[in-house]
PDB file of C-alpha atoms in Angstrom:
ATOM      1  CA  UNK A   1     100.964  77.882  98.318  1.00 36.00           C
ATOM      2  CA  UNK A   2     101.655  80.835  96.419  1.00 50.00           C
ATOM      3  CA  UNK A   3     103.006  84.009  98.846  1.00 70.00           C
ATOM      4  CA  UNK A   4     101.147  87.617  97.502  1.00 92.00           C
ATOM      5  CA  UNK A   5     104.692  89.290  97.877  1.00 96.00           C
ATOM      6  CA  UNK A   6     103.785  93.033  97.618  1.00 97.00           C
ATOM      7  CA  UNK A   7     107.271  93.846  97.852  1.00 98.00           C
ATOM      8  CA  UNK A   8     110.302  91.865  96.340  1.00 97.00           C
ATOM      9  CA  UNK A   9     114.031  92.346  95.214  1.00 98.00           C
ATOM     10  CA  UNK A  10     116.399  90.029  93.469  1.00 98.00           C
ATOM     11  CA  UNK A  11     120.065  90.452  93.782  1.00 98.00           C
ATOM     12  CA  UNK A  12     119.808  93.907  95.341  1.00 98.00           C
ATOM     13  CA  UNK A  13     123.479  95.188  95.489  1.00 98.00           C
ATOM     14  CA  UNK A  14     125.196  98.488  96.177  1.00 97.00           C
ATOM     15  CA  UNK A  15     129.031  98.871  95.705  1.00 97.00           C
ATOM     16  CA  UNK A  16     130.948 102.408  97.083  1.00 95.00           C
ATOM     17  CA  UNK A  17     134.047 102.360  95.428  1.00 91.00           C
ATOM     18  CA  UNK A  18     135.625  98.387  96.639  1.00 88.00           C
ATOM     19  CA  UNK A  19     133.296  98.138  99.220  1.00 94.00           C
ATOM     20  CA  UNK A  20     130.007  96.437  98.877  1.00 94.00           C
ATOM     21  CA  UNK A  21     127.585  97.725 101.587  1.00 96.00           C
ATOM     22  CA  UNK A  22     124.448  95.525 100.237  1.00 97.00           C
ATOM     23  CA  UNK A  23     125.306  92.168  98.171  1.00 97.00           C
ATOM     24  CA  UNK A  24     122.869  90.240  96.740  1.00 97.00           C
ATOM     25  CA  UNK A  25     119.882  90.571  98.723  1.00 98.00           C
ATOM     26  CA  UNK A  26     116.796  88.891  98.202  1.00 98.00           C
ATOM     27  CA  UNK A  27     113.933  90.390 100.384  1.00 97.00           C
ATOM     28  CA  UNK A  28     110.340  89.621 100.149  1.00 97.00           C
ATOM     29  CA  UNK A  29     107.846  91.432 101.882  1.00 98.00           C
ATOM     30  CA  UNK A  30     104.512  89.372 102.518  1.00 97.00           C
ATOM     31  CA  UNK A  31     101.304  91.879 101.550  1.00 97.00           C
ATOM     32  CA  UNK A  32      99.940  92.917 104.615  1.00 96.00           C
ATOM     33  CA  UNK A  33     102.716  92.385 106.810  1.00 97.00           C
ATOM     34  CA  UNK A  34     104.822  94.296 109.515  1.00 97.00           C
ATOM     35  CA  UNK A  35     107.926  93.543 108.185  1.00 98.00           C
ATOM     36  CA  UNK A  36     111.422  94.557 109.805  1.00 97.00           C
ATOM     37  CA  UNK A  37     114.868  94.664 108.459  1.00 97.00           C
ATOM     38  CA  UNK A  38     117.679  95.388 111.328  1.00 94.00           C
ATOM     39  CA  UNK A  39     121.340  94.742 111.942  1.00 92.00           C
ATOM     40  CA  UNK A  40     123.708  95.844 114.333  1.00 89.00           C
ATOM     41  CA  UNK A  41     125.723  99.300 112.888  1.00 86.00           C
ATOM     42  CA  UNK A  42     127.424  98.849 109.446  1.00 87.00           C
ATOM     43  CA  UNK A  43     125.113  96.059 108.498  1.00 93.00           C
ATOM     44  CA  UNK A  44     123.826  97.707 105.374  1.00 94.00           C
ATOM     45  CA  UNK A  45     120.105  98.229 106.576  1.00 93.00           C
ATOM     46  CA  UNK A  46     120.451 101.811 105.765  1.00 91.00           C
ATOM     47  CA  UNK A  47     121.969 101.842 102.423  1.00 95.00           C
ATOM     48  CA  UNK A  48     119.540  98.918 101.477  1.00 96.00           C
ATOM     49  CA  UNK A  49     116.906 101.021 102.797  1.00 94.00           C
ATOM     50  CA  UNK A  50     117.891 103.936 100.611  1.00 94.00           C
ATOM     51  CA  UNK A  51     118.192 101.567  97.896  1.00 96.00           C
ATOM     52  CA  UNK A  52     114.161 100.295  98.387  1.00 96.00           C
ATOM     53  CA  UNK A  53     113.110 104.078  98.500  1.00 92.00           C
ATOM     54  CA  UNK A  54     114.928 105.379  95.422  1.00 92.00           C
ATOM     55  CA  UNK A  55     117.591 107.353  97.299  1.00 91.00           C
ATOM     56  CA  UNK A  56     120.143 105.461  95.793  1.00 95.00           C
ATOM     57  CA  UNK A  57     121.085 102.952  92.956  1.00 95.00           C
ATOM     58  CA  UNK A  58     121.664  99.820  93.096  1.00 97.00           C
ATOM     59  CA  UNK A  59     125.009  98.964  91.537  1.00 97.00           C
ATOM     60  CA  UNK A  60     123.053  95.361  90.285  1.00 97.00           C
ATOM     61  CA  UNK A  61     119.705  93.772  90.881  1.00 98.00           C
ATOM     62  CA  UNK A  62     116.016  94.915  90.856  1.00 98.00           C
ATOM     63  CA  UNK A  63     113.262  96.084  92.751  1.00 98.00           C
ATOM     64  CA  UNK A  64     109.432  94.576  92.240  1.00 97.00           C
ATOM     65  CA  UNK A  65     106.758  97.133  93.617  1.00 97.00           C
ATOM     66  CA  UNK A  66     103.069  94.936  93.332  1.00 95.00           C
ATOM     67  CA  UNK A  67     104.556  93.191  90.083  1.00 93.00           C
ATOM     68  CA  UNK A  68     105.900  96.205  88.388  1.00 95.00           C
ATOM     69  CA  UNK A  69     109.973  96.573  87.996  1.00 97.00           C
ATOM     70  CA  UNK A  70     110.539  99.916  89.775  1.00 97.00           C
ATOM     71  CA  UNK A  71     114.828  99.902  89.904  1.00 96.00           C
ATOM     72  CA  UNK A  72     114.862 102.675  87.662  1.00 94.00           C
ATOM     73  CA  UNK A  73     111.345 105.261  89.039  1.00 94.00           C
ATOM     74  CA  UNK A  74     112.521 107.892  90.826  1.00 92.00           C
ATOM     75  CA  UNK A  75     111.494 108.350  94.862  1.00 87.00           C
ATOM     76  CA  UNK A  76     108.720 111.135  93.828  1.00 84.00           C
ATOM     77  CA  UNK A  77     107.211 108.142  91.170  1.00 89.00           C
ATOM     78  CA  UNK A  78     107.062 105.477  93.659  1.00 92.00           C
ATOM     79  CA  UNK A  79     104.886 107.705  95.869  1.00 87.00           C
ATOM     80  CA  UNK A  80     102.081 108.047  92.915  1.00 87.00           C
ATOM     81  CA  UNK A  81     102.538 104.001  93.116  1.00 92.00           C
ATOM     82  CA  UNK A  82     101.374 104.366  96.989  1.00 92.00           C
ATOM     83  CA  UNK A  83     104.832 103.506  98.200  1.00 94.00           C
ATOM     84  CA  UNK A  84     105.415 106.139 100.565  1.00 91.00           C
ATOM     85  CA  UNK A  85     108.484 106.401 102.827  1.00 88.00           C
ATOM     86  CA  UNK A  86     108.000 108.379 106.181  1.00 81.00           C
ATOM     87  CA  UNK A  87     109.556 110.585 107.482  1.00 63.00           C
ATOM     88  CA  UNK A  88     110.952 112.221 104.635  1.00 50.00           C
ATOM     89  CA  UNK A  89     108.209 114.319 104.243  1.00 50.00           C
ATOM     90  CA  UNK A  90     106.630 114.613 107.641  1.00 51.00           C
ATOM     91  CA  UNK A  91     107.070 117.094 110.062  1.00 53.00           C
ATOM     92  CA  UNK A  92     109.032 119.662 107.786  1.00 62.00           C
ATOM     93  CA  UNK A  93     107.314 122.910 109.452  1.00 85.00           C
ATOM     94  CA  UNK A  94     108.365 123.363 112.813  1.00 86.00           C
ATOM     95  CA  UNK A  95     106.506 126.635 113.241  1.00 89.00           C
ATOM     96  CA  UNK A  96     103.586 125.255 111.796  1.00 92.00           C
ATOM     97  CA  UNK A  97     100.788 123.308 114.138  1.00 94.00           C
ATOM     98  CA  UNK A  98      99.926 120.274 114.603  1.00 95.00           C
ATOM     99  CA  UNK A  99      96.580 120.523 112.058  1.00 95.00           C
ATOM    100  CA  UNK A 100      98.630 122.534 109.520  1.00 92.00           C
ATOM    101  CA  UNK A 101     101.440 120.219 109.030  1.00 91.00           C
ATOM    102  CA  UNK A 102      98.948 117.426 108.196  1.00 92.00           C
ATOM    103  CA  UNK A 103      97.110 120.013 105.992  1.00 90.00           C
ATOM    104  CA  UNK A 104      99.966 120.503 103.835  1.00 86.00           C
ATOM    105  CA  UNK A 105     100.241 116.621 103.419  1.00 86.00           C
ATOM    106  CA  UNK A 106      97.011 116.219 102.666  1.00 89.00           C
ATOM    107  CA  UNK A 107      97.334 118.956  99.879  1.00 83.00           C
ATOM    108  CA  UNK A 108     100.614 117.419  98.657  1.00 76.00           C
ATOM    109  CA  UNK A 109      97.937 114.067  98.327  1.00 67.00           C
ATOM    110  CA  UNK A 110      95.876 116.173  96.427  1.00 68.00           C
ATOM    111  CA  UNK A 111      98.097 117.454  93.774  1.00 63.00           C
ATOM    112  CA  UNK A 112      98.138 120.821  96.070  1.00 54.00           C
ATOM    113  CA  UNK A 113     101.959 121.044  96.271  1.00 52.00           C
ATOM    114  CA  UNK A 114     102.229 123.188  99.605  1.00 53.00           C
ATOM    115  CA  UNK A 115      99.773 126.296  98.275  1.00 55.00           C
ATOM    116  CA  UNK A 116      99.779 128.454 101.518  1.00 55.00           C
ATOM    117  CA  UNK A 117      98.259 131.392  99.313  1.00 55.00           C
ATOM    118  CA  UNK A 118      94.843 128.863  97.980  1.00 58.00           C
ATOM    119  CA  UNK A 119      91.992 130.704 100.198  1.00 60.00           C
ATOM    120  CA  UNK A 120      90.978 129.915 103.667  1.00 64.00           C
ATOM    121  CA  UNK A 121      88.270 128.485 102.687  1.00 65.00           C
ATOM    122  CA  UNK A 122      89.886 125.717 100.521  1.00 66.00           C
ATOM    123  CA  UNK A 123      92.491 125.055 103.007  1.00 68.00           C
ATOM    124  CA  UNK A 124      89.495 124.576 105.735  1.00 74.00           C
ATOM    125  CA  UNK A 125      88.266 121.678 103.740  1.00 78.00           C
ATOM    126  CA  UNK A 126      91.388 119.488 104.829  1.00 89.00           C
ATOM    127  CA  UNK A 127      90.708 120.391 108.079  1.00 91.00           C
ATOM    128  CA  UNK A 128      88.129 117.288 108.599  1.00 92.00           C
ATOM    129  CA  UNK A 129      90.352 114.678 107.762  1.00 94.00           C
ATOM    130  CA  UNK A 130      92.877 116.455 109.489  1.00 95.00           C
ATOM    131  CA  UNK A 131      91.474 115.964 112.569  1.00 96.00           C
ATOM    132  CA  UNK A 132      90.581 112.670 111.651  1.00 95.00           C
ATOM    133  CA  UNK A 133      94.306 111.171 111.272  1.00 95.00           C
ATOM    134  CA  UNK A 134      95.488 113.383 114.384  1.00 96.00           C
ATOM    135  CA  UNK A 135      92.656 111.767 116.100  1.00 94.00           C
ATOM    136  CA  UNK A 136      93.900 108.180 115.039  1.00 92.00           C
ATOM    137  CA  UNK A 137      97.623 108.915 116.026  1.00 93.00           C
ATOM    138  CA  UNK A 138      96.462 110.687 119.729  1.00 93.00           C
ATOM    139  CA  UNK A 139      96.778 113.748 118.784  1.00 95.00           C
ATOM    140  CA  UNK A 140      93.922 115.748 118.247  1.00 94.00           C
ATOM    141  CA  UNK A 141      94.026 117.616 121.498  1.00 96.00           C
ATOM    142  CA  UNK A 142      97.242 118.753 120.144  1.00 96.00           C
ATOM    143  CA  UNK A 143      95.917 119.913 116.911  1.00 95.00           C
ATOM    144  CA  UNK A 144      96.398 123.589 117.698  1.00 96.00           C
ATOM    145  CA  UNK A 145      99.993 123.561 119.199  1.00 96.00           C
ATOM    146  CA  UNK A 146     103.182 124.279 117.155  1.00 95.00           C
ATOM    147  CA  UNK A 147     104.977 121.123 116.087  1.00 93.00           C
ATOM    148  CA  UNK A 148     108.125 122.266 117.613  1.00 92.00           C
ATOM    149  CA  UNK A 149     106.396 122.510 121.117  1.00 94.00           C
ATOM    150  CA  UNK A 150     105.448 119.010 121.042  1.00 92.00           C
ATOM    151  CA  UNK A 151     107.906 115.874 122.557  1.00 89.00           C
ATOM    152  CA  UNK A 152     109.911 113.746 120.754  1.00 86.00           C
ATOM    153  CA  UNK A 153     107.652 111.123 120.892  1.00 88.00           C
ATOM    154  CA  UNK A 154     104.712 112.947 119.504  1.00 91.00           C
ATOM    155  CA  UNK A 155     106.713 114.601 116.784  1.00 89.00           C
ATOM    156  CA  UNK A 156     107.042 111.196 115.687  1.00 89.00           C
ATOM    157  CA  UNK A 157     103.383 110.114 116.199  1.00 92.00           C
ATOM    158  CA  UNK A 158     102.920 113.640 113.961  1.00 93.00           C
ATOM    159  CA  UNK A 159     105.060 112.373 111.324  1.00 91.00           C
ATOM    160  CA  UNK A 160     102.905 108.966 111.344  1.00 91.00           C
ATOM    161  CA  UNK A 161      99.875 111.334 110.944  1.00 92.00           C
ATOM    162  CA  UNK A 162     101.265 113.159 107.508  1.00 91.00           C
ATOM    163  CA  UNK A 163     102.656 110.192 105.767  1.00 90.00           C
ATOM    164  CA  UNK A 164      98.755 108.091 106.073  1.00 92.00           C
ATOM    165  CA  UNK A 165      97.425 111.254 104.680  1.00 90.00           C
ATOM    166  CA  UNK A 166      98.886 110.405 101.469  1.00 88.00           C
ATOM    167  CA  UNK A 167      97.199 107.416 101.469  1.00 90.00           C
ATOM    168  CA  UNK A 168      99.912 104.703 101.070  1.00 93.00           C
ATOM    169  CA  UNK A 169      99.460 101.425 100.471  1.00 95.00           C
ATOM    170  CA  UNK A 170     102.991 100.479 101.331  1.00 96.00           C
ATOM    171  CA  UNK A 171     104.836 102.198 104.219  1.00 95.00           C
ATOM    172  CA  UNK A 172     108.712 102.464 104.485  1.00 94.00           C
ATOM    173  CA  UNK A 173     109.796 103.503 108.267  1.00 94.00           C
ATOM    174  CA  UNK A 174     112.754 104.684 109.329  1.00 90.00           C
ATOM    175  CA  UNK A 175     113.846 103.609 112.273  1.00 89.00           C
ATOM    176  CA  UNK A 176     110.631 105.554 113.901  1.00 88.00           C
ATOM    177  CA  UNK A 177     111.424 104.598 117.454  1.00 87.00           C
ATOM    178  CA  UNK A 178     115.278 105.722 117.612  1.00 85.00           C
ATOM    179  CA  UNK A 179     115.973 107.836 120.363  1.00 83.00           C
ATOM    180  CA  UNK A 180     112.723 106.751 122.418  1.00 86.00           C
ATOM    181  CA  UNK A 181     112.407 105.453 125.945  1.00 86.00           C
ATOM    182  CA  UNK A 182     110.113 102.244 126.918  1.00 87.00           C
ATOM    183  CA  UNK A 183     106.636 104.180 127.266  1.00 87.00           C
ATOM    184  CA  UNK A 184     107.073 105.821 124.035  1.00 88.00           C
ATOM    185  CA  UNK A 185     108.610 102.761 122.322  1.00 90.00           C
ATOM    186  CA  UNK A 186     104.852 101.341 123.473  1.00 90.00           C
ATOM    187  CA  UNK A 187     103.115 104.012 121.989  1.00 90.00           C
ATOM    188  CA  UNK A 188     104.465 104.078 118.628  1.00 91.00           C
ATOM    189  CA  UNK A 189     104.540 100.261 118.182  1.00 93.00           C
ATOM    190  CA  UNK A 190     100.850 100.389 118.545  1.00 93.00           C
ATOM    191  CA  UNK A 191     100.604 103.533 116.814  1.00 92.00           C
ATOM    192  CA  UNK A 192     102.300 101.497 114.089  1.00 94.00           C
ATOM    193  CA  UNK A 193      99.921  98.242 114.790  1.00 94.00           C
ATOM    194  CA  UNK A 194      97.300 100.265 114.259  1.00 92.00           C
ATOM    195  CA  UNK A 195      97.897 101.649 110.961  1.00 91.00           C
ATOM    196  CA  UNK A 196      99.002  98.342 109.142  1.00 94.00           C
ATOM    197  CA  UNK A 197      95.784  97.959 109.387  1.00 93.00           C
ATOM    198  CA  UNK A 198      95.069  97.768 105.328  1.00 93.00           C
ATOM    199  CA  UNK A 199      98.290  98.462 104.296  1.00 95.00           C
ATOM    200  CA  UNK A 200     101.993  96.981 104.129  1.00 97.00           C
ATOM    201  CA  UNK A 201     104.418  98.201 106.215  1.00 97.00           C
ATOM    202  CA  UNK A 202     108.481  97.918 106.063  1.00 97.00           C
ATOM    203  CA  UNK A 203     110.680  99.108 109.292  1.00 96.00           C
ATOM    204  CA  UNK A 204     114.331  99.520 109.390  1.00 93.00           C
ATOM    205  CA  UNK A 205     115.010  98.681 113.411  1.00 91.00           C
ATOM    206  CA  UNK A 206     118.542  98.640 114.906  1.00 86.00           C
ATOM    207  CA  UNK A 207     116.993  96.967 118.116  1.00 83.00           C
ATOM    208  CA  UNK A 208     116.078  93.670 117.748  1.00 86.00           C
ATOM    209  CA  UNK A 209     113.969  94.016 121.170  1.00 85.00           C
ATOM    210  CA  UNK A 210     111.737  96.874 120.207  1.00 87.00           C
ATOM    211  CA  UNK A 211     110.572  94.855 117.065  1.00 90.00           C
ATOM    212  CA  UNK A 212     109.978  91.571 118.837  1.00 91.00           C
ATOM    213  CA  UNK A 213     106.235  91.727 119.593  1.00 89.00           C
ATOM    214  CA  UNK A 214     105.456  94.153 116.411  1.00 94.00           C
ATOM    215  CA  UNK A 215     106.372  92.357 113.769  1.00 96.00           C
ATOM    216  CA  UNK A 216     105.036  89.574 111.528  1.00 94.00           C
ATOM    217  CA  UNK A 217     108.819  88.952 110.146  1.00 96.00           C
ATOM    218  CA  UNK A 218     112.145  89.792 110.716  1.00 97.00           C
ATOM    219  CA  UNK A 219     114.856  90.000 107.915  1.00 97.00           C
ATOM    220  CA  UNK A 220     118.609  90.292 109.856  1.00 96.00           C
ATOM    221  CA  UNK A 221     121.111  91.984 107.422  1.00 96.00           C
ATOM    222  CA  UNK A 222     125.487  91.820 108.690  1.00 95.00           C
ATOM    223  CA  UNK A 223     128.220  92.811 106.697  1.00 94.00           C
ATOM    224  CA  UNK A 224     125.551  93.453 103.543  1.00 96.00           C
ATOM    225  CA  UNK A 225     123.932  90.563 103.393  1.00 97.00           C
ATOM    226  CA  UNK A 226     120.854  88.896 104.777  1.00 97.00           C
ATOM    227  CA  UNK A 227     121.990  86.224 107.892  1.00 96.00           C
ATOM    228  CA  UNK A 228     118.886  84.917 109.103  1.00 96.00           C
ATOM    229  CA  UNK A 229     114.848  85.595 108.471  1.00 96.00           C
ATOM    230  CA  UNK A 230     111.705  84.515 110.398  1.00 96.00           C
ATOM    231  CA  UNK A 231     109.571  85.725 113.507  1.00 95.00           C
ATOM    232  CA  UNK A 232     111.363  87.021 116.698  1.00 95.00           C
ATOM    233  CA  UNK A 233     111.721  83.816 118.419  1.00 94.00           C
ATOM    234  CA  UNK A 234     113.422  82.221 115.157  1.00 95.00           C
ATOM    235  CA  UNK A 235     115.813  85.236 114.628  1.00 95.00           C
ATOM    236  CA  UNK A 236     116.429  86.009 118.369  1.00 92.00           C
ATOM    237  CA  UNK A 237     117.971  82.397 118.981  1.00 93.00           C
ATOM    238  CA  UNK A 238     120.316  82.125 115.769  1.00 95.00           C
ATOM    239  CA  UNK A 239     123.665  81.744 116.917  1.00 94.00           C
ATOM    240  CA  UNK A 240     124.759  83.588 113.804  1.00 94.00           C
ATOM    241  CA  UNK A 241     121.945  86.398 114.676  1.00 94.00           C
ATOM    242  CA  UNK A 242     123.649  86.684 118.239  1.00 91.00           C
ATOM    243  CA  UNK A 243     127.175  86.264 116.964  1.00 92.00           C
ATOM    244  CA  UNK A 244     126.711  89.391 114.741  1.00 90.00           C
ATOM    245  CA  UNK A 245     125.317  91.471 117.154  1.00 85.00           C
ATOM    246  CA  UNK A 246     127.921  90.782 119.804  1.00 80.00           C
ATOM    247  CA  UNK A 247     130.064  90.866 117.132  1.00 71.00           C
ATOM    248  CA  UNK A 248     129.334  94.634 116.546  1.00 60.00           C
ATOM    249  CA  UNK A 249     129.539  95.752 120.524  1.00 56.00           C
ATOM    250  CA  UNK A 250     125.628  95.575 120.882  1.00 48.00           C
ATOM    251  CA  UNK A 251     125.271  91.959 123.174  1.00 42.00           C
TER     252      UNK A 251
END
């Protein structure tokens, strides 16, 4: 049976100098699916990661984006394609609130590049959807507080909330529940469940734990290249899997 691979590389490599911090990776990403890449520190997750979202180049290889060759679009043309990684635009305004920060993404969406002198008026007509995504992230009662006032936690959830108002059909997360204790852990892996709905999305995790019950598949990078792939319980009881891990300090 043929696999609808939304996402797909082939010989993915990035070399600093001697050292090769991603060699030859092959990563598919189903359409559809919660997908994570993790590793224990130094694995290469993060300079892949940069490599998927245009933040680097890759030193060999190529990147397939829903059949088209994207190795050589920029990061700002593979968010027209509805490949959109968060967090790199969410959550930029501090001492803006909760609605306005999502405003601005929405106009970004638009082709409204951050126009805080367009009229009231015109601004008020984001304010519906707005609502709508703060709503759908647990934030609407929120909507009128400064996003510096707000937890870590919801800061997150907030940055959730501007990267679906650009509408992607692919999202890229970075590592969105670092620095989080169990109950927000909870909140964002369901905050996350809830908005693959439709849409692809691919997580860089150091903690294999947090992505066991999230995540459709699990792609284990060490040392650059990919170790083992497969759900949780496949990945979680590889002897190499554990090996690396223990390996790095992290048992």
């Amino acid at each position: 049976m043929h696999e609808d691979y939304i996402l797909a590389t082939e010989g993915l490599s990035k070399s600093f100098g001697g050292f090769n911090a991603v060699s030859d990776v092959n990563l598919k990403v189903r359409r559809g699916a919660i997908h994570a890449l993790i590793g224990p520190n130094g694995a290469g997750k993060t300079t892949c990661f940069n490599l998927l979202t245009k933040f680097l180049v890759p030193t060999r290889g190529t990147i397939h984006y829903n059949g088209r060759d994207i190795t050589g679009v920029s990061s700002a043309g593979i968010a027209q394609f509805g490949l959109v990684r968060s967090f790199q635009i969410s959550a930029v305004f501090p001492h803006l609130t909760v609605l306005e920060n999502v405003r601005v993404a929405l106009q970004r969406q638009r082709g409204f590049s951050f126009d805080f002198w367009r009229s009231e008026k015109v601004l008020r007509g984001y304010d519906a959807r707005a609502l709508e995504l703060l709503d759908e992230v647990g934030l609407a009662t929120d909507s009128d507080r400064n996003a510096s006032d707000l937890s870590y936690g919801r800061k997150r959830a907030l940055e959730l909330a501007t990267t679906l108002a650009l509408e992607p059909d692919m999202m890229l997360l970075d590592e969105p529940m670092a620095g989080m204790g169990h109950e927000d852990i909870d909140r964002i892996s369901a905050l996350i469940r809830k908005a693959s709905v439709g849409r692809t999305i691919l997580m860089v995790e150091h903690n294999l734990s947090v992505v066991a019950n999230l995540c459709d598949r699990i792609t284990v990078l060490a040392r650059g290249r990919i170790l083992a792939e497969g759900d949780y319980a496949t990945v979680s009881d590889d002897p190499r899997v554990i090996e690396a891990y223990i390996g790095a300090g992290h048992a």
